[in-house]
C-alpha cells in the first residue's frame, strides 16, 4: 500500500532504515510474552495531513526542511501495528477513505458496531477526523469509540468538550470533538488527560561508540522547548528555578 503513494516516500525510507532495530525489538518482546495469542484486529489508518485536501504539503516538503514530527510518529505507529500482526488498511486520500467506509455509511448499531466489522480500530489525525465525519455523515458517531487521534500537542478537556469550549468563547478549529480525552495520542504530553504515543529515537552508534559514551561523566542539563521568544515572557521565573536546580 505505501509503495503506491509518493506521499509515503519519507516514511518508507525511515522504516527501511530502521528495519533491523525493529526486528530485534519485536524478537525481544516475543521472548517476554506470547504474541501469537494476540487478537488480530482490523485497523484503519487514515493520515489526513497527507491528503491533498488538507493543503499542508507535508510530504512535498519532507526532504527540503519541512516538519517531520508527525511523519516520524505515523511511521513508528504503522510499523508497530504491522509487527504486532494486525490487519492494516492505510488511507491518505478522501477517495480511499470513502471506498473503505462506503459499506458502513448509515450504520446505526452503536459503538462498537455489531456483526461483521469493516474496522475495529481507527488511527486518525484531527484533519482526518473532520474528513471522516464528513464522509460518514451522522453515522460517524457510531465509530467514535474506535477512534485514536494522533494529536502532536494534545487536546485539553477544556477544548474537547464542545459546550464548555463554546461557553468560553474558544474558536479553535482543532477542538470540540467530545471524545474521551484519552483517545488523543500525543508525543508532547501537555496534559495527563491525553494518552502518550512517542516514537523511536534513531541511533547512529556502533559498539565502540556506546562504550565510549558510557565512560563520559554526566552533567545535569535541561532542555526547554519554545519556538518564539514571547513564549518565555511569563516563564522567566521557571527558567531561573531550573537553572538553580541543575
Coordinates of C-alpha atoms in Angstrom, one line a residue:
X1 CA 0.0 0.0 0.0
X2 CA 2.7 2.5 1.0
X3 CA 4.6 1.7 -2.2
X4 CA 1.8 3.2 -4.3
X5 CA 1.9 6.6 -2.7
X6 CA 4.7 9.1 -3.2
X7 CA 3.4 10.8 -0.1
X8 CA 4.8 7.9 1.9
X9 CA 8.3 8.1 0.5
X10 CA 9.9 9.7 3.5
X11 CA 8.1 7.3 5.9
X12 CA 9.2 4.3 3.8
X13 CA 12.8 5.3 3.9
X14 CA 12.7 5.7 7.7
X15 CA 11.0 2.3 8.2
X16 CA 13.5 0.5 5.9
X17 CA 16.5 2.3 7.5
X18 CA 15.4 1.1 11.0
X19 CA 14.2 -2.3 10.0
X20 CA 17.0 -4.2 11.8
X21 CA 16.3 -2.4 15.1
X22 CA 12.5 -3.0 14.7
X23 CA 13.0 -6.7 14.1
X24 CA 15.4 -7.0 17.1
X25 CA 12.8 -5.2 19.2
X26 CA 9.9 -7.5 18.3
X27 CA 12.0 -10.6 18.9
X28 CA 12.9 -9.2 22.3
X29 CA 9.2 -8.6 23.0
X30 CA 8.3 -12.1 21.8
X31 CA 10.7 -13.6 24.4
X32 CA 8.8 -11.8 27.2
X33 CA 5.3 -12.5 26.2
X34 CA 3.3 -14.8 23.8
X35 CA 2.5 -12.6 20.8
X36 CA 0.8 -15.5 18.9
X37 CA -2.3 -15.3 21.1
X38 CA -2.9 -11.6 20.5
X39 CA -6.1 -10.8 18.7
X40 CA -5.6 -9.7 15.1
X41 CA -7.6 -6.5 14.7
X42 CA -8.9 -4.8 11.6
X43 CA -7.2 -1.4 11.8
X44 CA -7.8 1.6 9.6
X45 CA -5.0 4.2 9.5
X46 CA -6.1 7.5 7.8
X47 CA -3.5 10.2 7.5
X48 CA -5.5 13.3 6.9
X49 CA -2.4 15.5 6.9
X50 CA -1.2 13.8 3.8
X51 CA -4.4 14.2 1.8
X52 CA -4.4 16.8 -1.0
X53 CA -7.5 18.3 0.6
X54 CA -5.5 19.3 3.7
X55 CA -3.4 21.7 1.8
X56 CA -0.5 21.1 4.2
X57 CA 2.1 19.7 1.6
X58 CA 3.9 18.0 4.4
X59 CA 5.0 15.1 2.1
X60 CA 6.2 17.5 -0.6
X61 CA 8.5 19.4 1.9
X62 CA 9.7 16.4 3.9
X63 CA 13.1 16.4 2.0
X64 CA 13.5 20.2 2.0
X65 CA 13.3 21.3 5.6
X66 CA 9.6 20.7 6.2
X67 CA 8.1 19.4 9.5
X68 CA 8.8 15.8 10.2
X69 CA 7.5 15.1 13.7
X70 CA 4.1 13.8 12.5
X71 CA 5.7 11.6 9.8
X72 CA 8.0 10.1 12.5
X73 CA 5.1 9.3 14.8
X74 CA 3.0 7.9 12.0
X75 CA 5.9 5.8 10.6
X76 CA 6.5 4.2 14.0
X77 CA 2.8 3.6 14.7
X78 CA 2.3 1.8 11.4
X79 CA 5.5 -0.3 11.9
X80 CA 4.3 -1.3 15.4
X81 CA 0.8 -2.3 14.2
X82 CA 2.4 -4.4 11.4
X83 CA 4.9 -6.2 13.6
X84 CA 2.2 -7.0 16.1
X85 CA 0.3 -8.8 13.3
X86 CA -2.8 -6.5 12.8
X87 CA -4.7 -6.3 9.6
X88 CA -3.9 -2.7 8.5
X89 CA -5.6 -0.6 5.8
X90 CA -3.9 2.7 5.1
X91 CA -5.7 5.7 3.6
X92 CA -4.1 9.0 2.5
X93 CA -6.9 10.4 0.3
X94 CA -10.6 11.1 0.6
X95 CA -11.3 8.6 -2.2
X96 CA -9.6 5.8 -0.3
X97 CA -11.4 6.7 2.9
X98 CA -14.8 6.7 1.1
X99 CA -14.0 3.3 -0.6
X100 CA -13.1 1.7 2.7
X101 CA -16.1 3.1 4.7
X102 CA -18.8 3.0 2.0
X103 CA -20.3 -0.2 3.3
X104 CA -21.0 1.2 6.7
X105 CA -22.4 4.7 5.8
X106 CA -25.8 4.8 7.6
X107 CA -24.9 2.4 10.3
X108 CA -26.9 2.8 13.5
X109 CA -25.9 -0.2 15.5
X110 CA -24.0 1.8 18.2
X111 CA -20.3 1.7 19.1
X112 CA -18.7 -0.7 18.9
X113 CA -20.7 -1.9 15.9
X114 CA -22.2 -5.4 15.8
X115 CA -21.8 -8.1 13.2
X116 CA -19.0 -8.3 10.6
X117 CA -16.9 -5.2 11.2
X118 CA -15.1 -3.3 8.4
X119 CA -12.8 -1.8 11.0
X120 CA -12.3 -2.3 14.8
X121 CA -9.8 0.4 15.5
X122 CA -9.2 3.7 13.7
X123 CA -6.0 5.7 13.9
X124 CA -6.5 9.2 12.5
X125 CA -5.4 12.8 13.0
X126 CA -7.5 16.0 13.5
X127 CA -7.7 16.8 9.8
X128 CA -8.6 13.2 9.1
X129 CA -11.2 13.4 11.8
X130 CA -13.1 16.2 10.0
X131 CA -12.8 14.3 6.8
X132 CA -14.1 11.1 8.5
X133 CA -17.1 12.9 9.9
X134 CA -18.0 14.5 6.5
X135 CA -17.6 11.1 4.8
X136 CA -19.9 9.1 7.1
X137 CA -22.3 11.9 7.9
X138 CA -24.5 11.4 11.0
X139 CA -23.4 7.7 11.4
X140 CA -19.9 8.8 12.3
X141 CA -20.9 8.9 15.9
X142 CA -21.2 5.1 15.9
X143 CA -17.5 4.9 15.3
X144 CA -16.4 7.4 17.9
X145 CA -15.3 4.7 20.4
X146 CA -12.9 3.2 17.8
X147 CA -11.0 6.4 17.2
X148 CA -7.5 7.0 18.3
X149 CA -6.4 10.5 17.3
X150 CA -2.7 11.3 16.7
X151 CA -2.5 14.8 18.0
X152 CA 1.0 16.2 18.3
X153 CA 0.5 18.7 21.1
X154 CA -2.6 17.1 22.6
X155 CA -6.1 18.4 23.3
X156 CA -7.1 19.5 26.8
X157 CA -10.6 18.6 28.1
X158 CA -11.5 22.3 28.1
X159 CA -11.1 22.4 24.3
X160 CA -12.5 18.9 23.7
X161 CA -15.9 19.5 25.4
X162 CA -18.0 21.3 22.7
X163 CA -20.5 23.0 25.0
X164 CA -17.8 24.2 27.5
X165 CA -15.5 25.4 24.8
X166 CA -18.4 27.3 23.2
X167 CA -19.3 28.9 26.6
X168 CA -15.7 30.1 27.0
X169 CA -15.6 31.5 23.5
X170 CA -12.9 29.1 22.2
X171 CA -12.9 29.3 18.5
X172 CA -10.2 26.8 17.7
X173 CA -10.9 24.6 14.6
X174 CA -9.0 21.7 16.2
X175 CA -11.3 21.1 19.2
X176 CA -14.9 20.4 20.2
X177 CA -14.8 16.7 19.3
X178 CA -16.5 15.4 22.5
X179 CA -14.2 12.3 22.7
X180 CA -12.7 10.7 25.7
X181 CA -9.5 12.8 26.3
X182 CA -7.5 9.6 26.4
X183 CA -8.4 9.0 22.8
X184 CA -6.0 11.8 21.9
X185 CA -2.5 10.4 21.4
X186 CA 0.2 13.0 21.8
X187 CA 4.0 12.9 21.7
X188 CA 4.2 16.1 23.6
X189 CA 2.1 15.5 26.7
X190 CA 1.0 18.9 27.9
X191 CA -1.8 17.3 30.0
X192 CA -2.1 13.9 31.7
X193 CA -5.7 13.7 30.4
X194 CA -4.3 12.5 27.0
X195 CA -2.5 9.3 26.1
X196 CA 1.2 9.3 25.3
X197 CA 2.4 7.9 21.9
X198 CA 6.1 8.5 21.4
X199 CA 8.5 7.5 18.6
X200 CA 11.7 5.6 18.3
X201 CA 14.9 7.6 18.7
X202 CA 17.2 6.7 15.8
X203 CA 20.8 5.9 16.8
X204 CA 23.9 6.0 14.6
X205 CA 26.3 4.3 17.0
X206 CA 28.4 1.2 16.9
X207 CA 29.5 -0.9 19.9
X208 CA 32.7 1.2 20.5
X209 CA 30.8 4.4 20.4
X210 CA 28.4 3.1 23.1
X211 CA 31.3 2.0 25.2
X212 CA 32.9 5.5 24.9
X213 CA 29.6 7.2 25.8
X214 CA 29.3 5.1 29.0
X215 CA 32.7 6.5 30.1
X216 CA 31.6 10.1 29.8
X217 CA 30.9 11.9 33.0
X218 CA 27.3 13.2 33.1
X219 CA 26.3 16.8 33.7
X220 CA 22.9 17.8 34.7
X221 CA 21.2 19.6 31.8
X222 CA 17.7 20.6 31.0
X223 CA 16.1 21.4 27.6
X224 CA 13.1 23.7 27.3
X225 CA 11.2 24.0 24.1
X226 CA 9.6 27.1 22.6
X227 CA 9.5 28.3 19.0
X228 CA 9.1 32.0 19.7
X229 CA 10.8 34.3 22.3
X230 CA 7.5 35.6 23.5
X231 CA 6.6 32.1 24.8
X232 CA 9.0 32.7 27.7
X233 CA 8.0 36.2 28.8
X234 CA 5.9 34.9 31.7
X235 CA 8.1 31.9 32.3
X236 CA 11.4 33.5 33.3
X237 CA 11.0 32.5 36.9
X238 CA 10.6 28.9 35.8
X239 CA 13.8 29.1 33.8
X240 CA 15.6 30.6 36.7
X241 CA 14.4 27.9 39.0
X242 CA 15.5 25.2 36.6
X243 CA 19.0 26.7 36.3
X244 CA 19.4 26.8 40.1
X245 CA 18.4 23.2 40.4
X246 CA 20.9 21.9 37.8

